Short mmCIF file of C-alpha atoms in Angstrom, two decimals:
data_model
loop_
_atom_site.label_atom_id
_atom_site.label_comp_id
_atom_site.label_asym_id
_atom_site.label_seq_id
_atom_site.Cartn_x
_atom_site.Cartn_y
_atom_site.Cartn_z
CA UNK A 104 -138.48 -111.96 -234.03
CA UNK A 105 -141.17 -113.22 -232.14
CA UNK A 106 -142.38 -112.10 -228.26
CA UNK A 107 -142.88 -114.01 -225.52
CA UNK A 108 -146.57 -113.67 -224.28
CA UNK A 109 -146.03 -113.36 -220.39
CA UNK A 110 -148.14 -114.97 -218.24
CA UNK A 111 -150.69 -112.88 -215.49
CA UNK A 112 -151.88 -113.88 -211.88
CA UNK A 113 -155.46 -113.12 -210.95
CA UNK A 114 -154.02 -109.78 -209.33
CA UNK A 115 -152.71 -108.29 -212.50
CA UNK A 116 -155.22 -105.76 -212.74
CA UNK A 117 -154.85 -105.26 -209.64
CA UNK A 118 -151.60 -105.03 -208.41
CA UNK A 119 -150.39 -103.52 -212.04
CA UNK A 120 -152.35 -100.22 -211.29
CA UNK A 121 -149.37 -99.36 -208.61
CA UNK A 122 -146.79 -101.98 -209.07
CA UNK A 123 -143.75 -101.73 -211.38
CA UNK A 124 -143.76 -104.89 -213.43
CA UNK A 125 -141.38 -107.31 -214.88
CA UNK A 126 -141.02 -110.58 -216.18
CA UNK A 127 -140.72 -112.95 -213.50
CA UNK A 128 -140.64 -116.60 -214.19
CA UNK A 129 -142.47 -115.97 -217.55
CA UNK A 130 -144.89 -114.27 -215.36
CA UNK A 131 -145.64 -109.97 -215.14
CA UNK A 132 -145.06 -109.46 -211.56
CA UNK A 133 -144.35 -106.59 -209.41
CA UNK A 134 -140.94 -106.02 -208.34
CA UNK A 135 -141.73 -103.01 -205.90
CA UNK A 136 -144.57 -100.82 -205.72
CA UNK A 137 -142.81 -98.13 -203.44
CA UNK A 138 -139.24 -99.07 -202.74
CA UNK A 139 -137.78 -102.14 -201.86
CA UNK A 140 -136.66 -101.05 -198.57
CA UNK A 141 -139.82 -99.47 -197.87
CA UNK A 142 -141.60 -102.55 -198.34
CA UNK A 143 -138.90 -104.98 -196.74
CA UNK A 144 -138.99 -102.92 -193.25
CA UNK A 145 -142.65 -103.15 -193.55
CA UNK A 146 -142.85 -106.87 -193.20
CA UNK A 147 -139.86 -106.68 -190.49
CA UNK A 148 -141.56 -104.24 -188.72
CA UNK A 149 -145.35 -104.25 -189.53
CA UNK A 150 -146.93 -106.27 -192.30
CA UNK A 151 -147.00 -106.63 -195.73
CA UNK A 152 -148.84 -108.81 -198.69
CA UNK A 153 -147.21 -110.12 -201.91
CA UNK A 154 -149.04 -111.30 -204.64
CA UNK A 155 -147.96 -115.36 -205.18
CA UNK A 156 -150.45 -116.42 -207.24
CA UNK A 157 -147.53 -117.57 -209.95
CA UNK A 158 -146.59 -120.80 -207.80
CA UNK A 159 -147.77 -123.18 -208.57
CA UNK A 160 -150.55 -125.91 -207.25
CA UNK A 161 -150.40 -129.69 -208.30
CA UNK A 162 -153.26 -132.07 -206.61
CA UNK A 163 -152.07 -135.96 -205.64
CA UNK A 164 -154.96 -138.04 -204.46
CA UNK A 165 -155.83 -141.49 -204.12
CA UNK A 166 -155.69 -144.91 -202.40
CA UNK A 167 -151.59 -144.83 -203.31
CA UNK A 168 -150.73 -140.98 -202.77
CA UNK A 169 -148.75 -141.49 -199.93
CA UNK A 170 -146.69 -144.22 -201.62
CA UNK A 171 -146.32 -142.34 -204.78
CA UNK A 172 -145.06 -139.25 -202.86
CA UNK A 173 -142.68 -141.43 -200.15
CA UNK A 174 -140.96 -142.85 -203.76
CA UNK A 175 -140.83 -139.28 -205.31
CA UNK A 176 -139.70 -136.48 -202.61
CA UNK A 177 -137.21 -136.12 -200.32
CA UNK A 178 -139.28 -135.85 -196.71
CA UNK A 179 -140.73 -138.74 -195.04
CA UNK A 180 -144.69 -137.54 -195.92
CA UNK A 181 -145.75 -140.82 -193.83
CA UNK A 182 -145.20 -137.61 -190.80
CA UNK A 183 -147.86 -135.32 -192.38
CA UNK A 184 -150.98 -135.24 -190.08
CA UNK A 185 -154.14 -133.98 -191.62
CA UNK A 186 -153.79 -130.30 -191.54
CA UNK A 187 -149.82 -129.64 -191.50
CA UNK A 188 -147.60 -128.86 -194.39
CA UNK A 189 -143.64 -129.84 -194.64
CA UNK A 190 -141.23 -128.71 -196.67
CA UNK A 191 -139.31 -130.95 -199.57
CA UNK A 192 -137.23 -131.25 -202.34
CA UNK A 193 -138.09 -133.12 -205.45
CA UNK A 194 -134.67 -134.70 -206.63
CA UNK A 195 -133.15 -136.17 -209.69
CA UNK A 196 -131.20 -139.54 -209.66
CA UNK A 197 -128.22 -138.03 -209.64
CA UNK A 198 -129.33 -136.35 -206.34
CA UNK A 199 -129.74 -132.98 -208.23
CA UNK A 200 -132.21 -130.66 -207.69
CA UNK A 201 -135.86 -130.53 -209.98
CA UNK A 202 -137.49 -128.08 -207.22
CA UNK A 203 -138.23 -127.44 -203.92
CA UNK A 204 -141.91 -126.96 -202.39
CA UNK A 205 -144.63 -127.76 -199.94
CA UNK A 206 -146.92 -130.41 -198.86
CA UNK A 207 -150.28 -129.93 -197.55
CA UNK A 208 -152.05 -132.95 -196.56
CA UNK A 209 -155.69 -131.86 -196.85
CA UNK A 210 -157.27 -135.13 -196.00
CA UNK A 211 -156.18 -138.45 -195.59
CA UNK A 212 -155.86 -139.29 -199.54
CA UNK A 213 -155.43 -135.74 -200.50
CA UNK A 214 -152.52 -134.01 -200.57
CA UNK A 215 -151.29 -130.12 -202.25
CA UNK A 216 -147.75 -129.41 -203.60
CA UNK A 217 -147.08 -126.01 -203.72
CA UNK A 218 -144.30 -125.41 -206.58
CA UNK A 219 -142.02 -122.72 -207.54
CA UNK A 220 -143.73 -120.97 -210.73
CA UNK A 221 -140.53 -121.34 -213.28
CA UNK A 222 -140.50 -125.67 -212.55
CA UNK A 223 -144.54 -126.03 -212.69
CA UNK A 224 -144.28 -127.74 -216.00
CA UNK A 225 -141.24 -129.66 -215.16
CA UNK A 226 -142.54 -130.46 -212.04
CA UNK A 227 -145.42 -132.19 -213.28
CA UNK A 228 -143.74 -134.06 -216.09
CA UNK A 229 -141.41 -135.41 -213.08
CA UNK A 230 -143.94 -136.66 -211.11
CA UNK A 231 -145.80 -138.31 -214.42
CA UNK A 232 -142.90 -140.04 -214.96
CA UNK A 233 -142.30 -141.71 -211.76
CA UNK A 234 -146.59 -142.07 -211.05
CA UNK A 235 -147.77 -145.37 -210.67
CA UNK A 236 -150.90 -147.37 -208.51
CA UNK A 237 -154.27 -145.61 -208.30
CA UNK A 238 -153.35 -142.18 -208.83
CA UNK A 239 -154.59 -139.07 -209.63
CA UNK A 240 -152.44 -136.08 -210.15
CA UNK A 241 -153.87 -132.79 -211.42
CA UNK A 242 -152.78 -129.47 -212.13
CA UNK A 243 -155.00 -126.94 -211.32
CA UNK A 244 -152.09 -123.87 -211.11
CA UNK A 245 -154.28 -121.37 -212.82
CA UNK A 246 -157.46 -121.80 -210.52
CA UNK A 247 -155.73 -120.79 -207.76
CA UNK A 248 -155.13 -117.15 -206.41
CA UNK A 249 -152.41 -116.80 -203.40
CA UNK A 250 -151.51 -114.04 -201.14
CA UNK A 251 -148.48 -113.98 -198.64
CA UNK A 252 -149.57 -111.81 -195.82
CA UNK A 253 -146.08 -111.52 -193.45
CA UNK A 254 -144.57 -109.45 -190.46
CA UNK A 255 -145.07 -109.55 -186.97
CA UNK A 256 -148.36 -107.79 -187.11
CA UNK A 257 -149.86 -110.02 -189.51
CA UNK A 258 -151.81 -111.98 -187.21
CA UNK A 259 -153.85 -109.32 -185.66
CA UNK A 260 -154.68 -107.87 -189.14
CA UNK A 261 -156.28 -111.07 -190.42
CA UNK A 262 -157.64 -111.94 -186.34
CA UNK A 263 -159.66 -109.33 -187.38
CA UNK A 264 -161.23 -110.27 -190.71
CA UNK A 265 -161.48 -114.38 -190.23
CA UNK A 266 -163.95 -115.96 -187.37
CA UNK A 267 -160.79 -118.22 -187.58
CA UNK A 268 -158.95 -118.66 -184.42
CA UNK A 269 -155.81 -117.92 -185.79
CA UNK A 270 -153.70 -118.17 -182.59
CA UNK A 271 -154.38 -121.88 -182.70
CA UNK A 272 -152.70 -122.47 -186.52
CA UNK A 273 -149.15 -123.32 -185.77
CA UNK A 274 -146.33 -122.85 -187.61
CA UNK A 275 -146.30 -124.92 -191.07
CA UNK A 276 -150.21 -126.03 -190.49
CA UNK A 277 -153.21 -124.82 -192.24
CA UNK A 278 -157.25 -124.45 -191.51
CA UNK A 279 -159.99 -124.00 -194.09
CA UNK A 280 -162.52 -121.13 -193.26
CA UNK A 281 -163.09 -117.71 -194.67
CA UNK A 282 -160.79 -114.19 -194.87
CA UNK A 283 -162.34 -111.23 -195.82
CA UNK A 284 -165.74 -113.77 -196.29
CA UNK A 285 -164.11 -115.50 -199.14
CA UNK A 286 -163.53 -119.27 -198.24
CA UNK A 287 -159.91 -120.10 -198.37
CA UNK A 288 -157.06 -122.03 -197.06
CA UNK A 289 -155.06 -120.03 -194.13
CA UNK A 290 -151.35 -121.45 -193.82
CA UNK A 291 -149.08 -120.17 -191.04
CA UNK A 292 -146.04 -120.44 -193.19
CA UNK A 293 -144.17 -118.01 -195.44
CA UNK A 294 -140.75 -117.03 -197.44
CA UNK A 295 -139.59 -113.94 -195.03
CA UNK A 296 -137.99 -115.24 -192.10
CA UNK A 297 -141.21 -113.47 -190.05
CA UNK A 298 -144.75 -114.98 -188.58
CA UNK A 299 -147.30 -115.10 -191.24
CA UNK A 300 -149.82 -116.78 -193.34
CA UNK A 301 -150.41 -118.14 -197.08
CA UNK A 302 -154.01 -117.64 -198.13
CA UNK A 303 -155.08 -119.64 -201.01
CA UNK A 304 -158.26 -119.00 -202.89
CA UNK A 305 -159.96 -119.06 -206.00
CA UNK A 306 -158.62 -116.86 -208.50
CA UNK A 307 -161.63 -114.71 -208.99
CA UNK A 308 -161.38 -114.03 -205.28
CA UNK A 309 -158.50 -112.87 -204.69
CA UNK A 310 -158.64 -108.82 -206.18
CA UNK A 311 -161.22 -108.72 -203.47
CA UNK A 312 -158.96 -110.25 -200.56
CA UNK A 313 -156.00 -108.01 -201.68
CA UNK A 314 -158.87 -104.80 -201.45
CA UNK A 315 -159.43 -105.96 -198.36
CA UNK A 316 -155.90 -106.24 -197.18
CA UNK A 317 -155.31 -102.83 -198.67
CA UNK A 318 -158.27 -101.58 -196.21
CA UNK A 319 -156.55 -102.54 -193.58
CA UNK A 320 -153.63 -100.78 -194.04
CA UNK A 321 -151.32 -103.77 -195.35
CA UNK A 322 -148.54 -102.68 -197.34
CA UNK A 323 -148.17 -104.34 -200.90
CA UNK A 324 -144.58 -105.63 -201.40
CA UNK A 325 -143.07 -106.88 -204.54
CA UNK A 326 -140.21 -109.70 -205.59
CA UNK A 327 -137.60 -107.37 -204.68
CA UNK A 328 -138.46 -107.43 -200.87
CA UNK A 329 -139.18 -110.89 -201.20
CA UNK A 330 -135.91 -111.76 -202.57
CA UNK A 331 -133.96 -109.32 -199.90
CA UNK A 332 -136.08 -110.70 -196.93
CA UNK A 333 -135.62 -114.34 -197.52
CA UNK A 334 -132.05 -113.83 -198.67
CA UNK A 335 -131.63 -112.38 -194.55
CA UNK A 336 -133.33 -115.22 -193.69
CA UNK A 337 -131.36 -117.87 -195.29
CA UNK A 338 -134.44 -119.47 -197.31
CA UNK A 339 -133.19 -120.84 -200.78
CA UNK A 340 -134.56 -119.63 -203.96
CA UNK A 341 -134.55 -122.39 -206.75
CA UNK A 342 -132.15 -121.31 -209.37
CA UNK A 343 -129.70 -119.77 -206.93
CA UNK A 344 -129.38 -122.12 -203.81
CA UNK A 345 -130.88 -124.94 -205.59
CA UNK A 346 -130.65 -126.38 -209.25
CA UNK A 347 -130.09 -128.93 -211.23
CA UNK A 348 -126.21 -129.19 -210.27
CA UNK A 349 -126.94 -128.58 -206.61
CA UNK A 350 -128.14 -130.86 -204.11
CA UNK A 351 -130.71 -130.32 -201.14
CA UNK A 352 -127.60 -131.62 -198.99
CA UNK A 353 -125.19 -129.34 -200.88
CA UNK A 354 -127.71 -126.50 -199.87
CA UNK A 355 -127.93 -127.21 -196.47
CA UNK A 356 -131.60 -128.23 -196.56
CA UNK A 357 -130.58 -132.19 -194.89
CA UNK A 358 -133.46 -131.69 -192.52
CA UNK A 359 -136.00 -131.91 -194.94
CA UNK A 360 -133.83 -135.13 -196.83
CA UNK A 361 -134.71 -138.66 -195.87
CA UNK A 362 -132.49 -141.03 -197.69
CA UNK A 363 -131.90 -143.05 -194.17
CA UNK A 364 -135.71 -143.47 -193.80
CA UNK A 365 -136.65 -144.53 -196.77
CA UNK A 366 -135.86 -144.92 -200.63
CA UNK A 367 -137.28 -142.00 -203.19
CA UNK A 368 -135.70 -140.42 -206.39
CA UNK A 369 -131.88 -140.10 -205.71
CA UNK A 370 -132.11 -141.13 -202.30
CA UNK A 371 -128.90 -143.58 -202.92
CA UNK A 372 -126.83 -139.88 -203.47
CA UNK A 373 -128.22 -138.41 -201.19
CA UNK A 374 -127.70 -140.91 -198.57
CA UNK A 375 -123.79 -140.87 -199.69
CA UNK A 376 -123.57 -137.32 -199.31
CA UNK A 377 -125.66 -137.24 -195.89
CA UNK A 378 -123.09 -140.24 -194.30
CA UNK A 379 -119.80 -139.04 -196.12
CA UNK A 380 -120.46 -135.08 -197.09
CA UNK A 381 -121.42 -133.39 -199.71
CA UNK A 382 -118.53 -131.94 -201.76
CA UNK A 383 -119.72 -128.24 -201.59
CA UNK A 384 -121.11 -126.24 -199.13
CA UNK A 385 -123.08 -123.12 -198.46
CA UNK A 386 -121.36 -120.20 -196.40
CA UNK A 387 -122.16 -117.25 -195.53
CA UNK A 388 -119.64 -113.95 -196.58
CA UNK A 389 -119.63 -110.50 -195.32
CA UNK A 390 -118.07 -108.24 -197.74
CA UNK A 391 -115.10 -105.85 -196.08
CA UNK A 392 -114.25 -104.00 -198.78
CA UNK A 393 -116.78 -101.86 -200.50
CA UNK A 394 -118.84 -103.74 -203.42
CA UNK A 395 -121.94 -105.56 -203.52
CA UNK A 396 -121.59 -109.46 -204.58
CA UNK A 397 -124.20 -110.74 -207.12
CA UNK A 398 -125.08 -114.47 -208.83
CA UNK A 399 -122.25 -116.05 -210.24
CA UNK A 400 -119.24 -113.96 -208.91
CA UNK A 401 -116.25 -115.52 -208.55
CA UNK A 402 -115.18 -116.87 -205.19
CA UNK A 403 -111.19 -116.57 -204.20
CA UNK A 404 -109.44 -118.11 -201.90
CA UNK A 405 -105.40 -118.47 -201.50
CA UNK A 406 -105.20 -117.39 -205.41
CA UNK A 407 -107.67 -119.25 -206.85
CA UNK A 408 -111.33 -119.53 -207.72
CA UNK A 409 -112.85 -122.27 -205.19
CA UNK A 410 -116.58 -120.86 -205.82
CA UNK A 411 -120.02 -119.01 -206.50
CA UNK A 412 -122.14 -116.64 -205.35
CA UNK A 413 -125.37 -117.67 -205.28
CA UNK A 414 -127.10 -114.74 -203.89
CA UNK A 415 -125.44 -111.24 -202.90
CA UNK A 416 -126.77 -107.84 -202.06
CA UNK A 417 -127.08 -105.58 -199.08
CA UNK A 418 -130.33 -106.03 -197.35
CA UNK A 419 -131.96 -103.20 -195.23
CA UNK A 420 -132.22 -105.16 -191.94
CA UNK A 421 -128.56 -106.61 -192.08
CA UNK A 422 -127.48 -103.39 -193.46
CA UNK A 423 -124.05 -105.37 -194.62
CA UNK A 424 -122.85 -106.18 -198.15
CA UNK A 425 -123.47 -110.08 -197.05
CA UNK A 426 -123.47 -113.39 -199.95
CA UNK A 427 -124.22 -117.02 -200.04
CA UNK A 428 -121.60 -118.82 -201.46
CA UNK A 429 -121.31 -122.60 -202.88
CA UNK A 430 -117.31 -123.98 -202.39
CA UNK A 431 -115.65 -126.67 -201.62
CA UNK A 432 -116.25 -128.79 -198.17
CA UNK A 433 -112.46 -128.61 -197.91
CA UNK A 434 -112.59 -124.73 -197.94
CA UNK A 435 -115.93 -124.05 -195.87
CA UNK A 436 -114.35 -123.46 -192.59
CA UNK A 437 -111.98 -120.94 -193.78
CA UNK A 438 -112.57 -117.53 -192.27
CA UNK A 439 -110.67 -115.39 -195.22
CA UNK A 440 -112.20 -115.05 -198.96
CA UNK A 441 -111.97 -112.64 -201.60
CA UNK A 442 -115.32 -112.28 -204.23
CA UNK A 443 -114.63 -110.75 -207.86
CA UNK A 444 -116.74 -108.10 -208.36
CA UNK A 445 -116.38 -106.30 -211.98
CA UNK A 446 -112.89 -107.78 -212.26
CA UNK A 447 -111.83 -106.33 -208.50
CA UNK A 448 -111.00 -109.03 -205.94
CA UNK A 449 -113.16 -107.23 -202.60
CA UNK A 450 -111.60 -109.10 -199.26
CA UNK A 451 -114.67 -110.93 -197.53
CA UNK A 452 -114.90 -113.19 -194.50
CA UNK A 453 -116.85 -115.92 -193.38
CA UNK A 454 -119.47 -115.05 -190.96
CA UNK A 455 -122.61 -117.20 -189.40
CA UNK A 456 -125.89 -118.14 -191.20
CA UNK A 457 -128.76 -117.22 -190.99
CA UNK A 458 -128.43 -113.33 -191.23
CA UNK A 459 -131.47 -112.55 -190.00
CA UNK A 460 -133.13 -114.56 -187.59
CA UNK A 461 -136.23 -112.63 -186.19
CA UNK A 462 -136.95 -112.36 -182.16
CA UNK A 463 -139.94 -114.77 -180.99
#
């Protein structure tokens, strides 16, 4: 029987030391490193850093980047200024999902998409397959170390360890200069429904960032108050929200889908769904009976099955046994549901999205 060699970010030896690890993605990754709740109230409250060094970082350049991307993701990227980032989905022809990421243009040829670690691979092939004119795509994943530093005290933290103005970086834009006097890229963006930055590095730099973070009394956090912080938050997680049988529009993510604007990879769909609705939709559930709902359970209503769960659990902030769940369009303004949890049909009801939305 043969063992699956997983893969380590430039903070394993770090972060390992303290962390509890698991197989994430085909990558060892922390989960927690004192409790999930611990560590979710700290970036609600405080601040804390997550090692993200799995996702992944694919380089476009070239006289023809911005064609190649306008014909390949969802956004219109002609709205990118130097020094912003925007959110998109990379689509199928059938309008399904291959992954959702980020877009940094870094100059005005260069751009950086920032991909979900478990679709780096596919993500690439993808965009092979649909790359044409002068060119240049190039996965550089591995040289690249990444540190989400989030919660409402994370600017004054860095403020103090980046001549970088950092009150001037708004949200979803980026400046070069140096943290911690490593040279880096500082992002205002993050995956926690709370103000924050995305520092990427070289990966031989970043155990010293995350000492220095550590120094400054910035709590480490793993994938389990990552997960519970952007479930409050309503941010999709690819393989839950988002997949190969569920569409951006589906998901509820038609800001970032262009279809009307221009043509890209499933853009006819996607335009369909945008003009006549998508057949399923995201809701939000709060649970009434006691029972936590998880991926997958079964979603009642009048008898039958009409759904998923996509994500379930009972986050610290909310403090509510709350789900996502994919149904039927025809179904999504119900108010009553019922979700089968270890065979027992728990009454739920439908209640507004996001969860969590935090107080600017």
């Amino acid at each position: 029987m043969s063992q699956t060699t997983l893969k380590r970010t430039p903070l394993f030896e770090t972060v390992s030391q303290t962390g509890k690890m698991v197989d994430f993605a085909g990558f060892e990754m922390p989960v927690l490193f004192s409790s999930i709740k611990e560590e979710h109230v700290a970036v609600r409250e405080n601040v804390g850093m997550f090692d993200v060094s799995h996702m992944g970082e694919l380089f476009v350049s070239g006289p023809d980047a911005l064609t190649f991307l306008q014909a390949t993701l969802s956004n219109d990227i002609s709205k990118i200024a130097v020094g912003q980032a925007q959110y998109n989905v990379l689509c199928q022809e059938d309008g399904g999902t291959v992954d959702d990421l980020l877009v940094y243009r870094l100059a005005e040829t260069d751009y950086l998409l920032v991909v979900n670690a478990s679709n780096i691979e596919k993500d690439e092939q993808h965009l092979r397959h649909y790359l044409t004119g002068d060119v240049t795509l190039e996965n550089q994943s591995e040289q690249y170390g990444q540190i989400a530093v989030q919660g409402p005290r994370a600017e004054a933290i860095l403020s103090g360890m980046t001549p970088l103005v950092l009150s001037e970086i708004g949200f979803f834009k980026f400046q070069r200069g140096t943290v911690a006097g490593v040279e880096m890229i500082v992002s205002r963006s993050g995956y926690t429904g709370e103000d924050g930055f995305e520092l990427y590095m070289a990966a031989g730099d970043a155990p010293a960032v995350w000492q220095a973070l550590l120094e400054q009394g910035v709590v480490p956090c793993g994938l389990g108050a990552r997960d519970t912080l952007r479930f409050e938050a309503c941010l999709p997680l690819y393989g839950h929200e988002l997949s190969a049988t569920i569409s951006p529009i589906e998901a509820g993510m038609g800001f970032a889908v262009k279809p009307q604007v221009k043509p890209f990879v499933g853009s006819e769909v996607l335009l369909q769904q945008k003009e006549q609705g998508a057949p399923r939709r995201l809701i939000g559930l709060e649970l009434l009976d006691k029972g936590i709902a998880r991926q997958d359970a079964p979603v009642w209503h009048d008898g039958e099955v009409v759904g998923v769960v996509t994500t379930g659990t009972l986050p610290p902030t909310v403090g509510k046994a709350i789900a996502w769940a994919l149904v039927p369009a025809e179904v999504a303004e119900q108010d009553q549901f019922e979700v089968e949890v270890r065979g027992k049909r728990l009454a739920a009801k439908r209640t507004a999205t996001p969860f969590y939305r935090r107080t600017k």
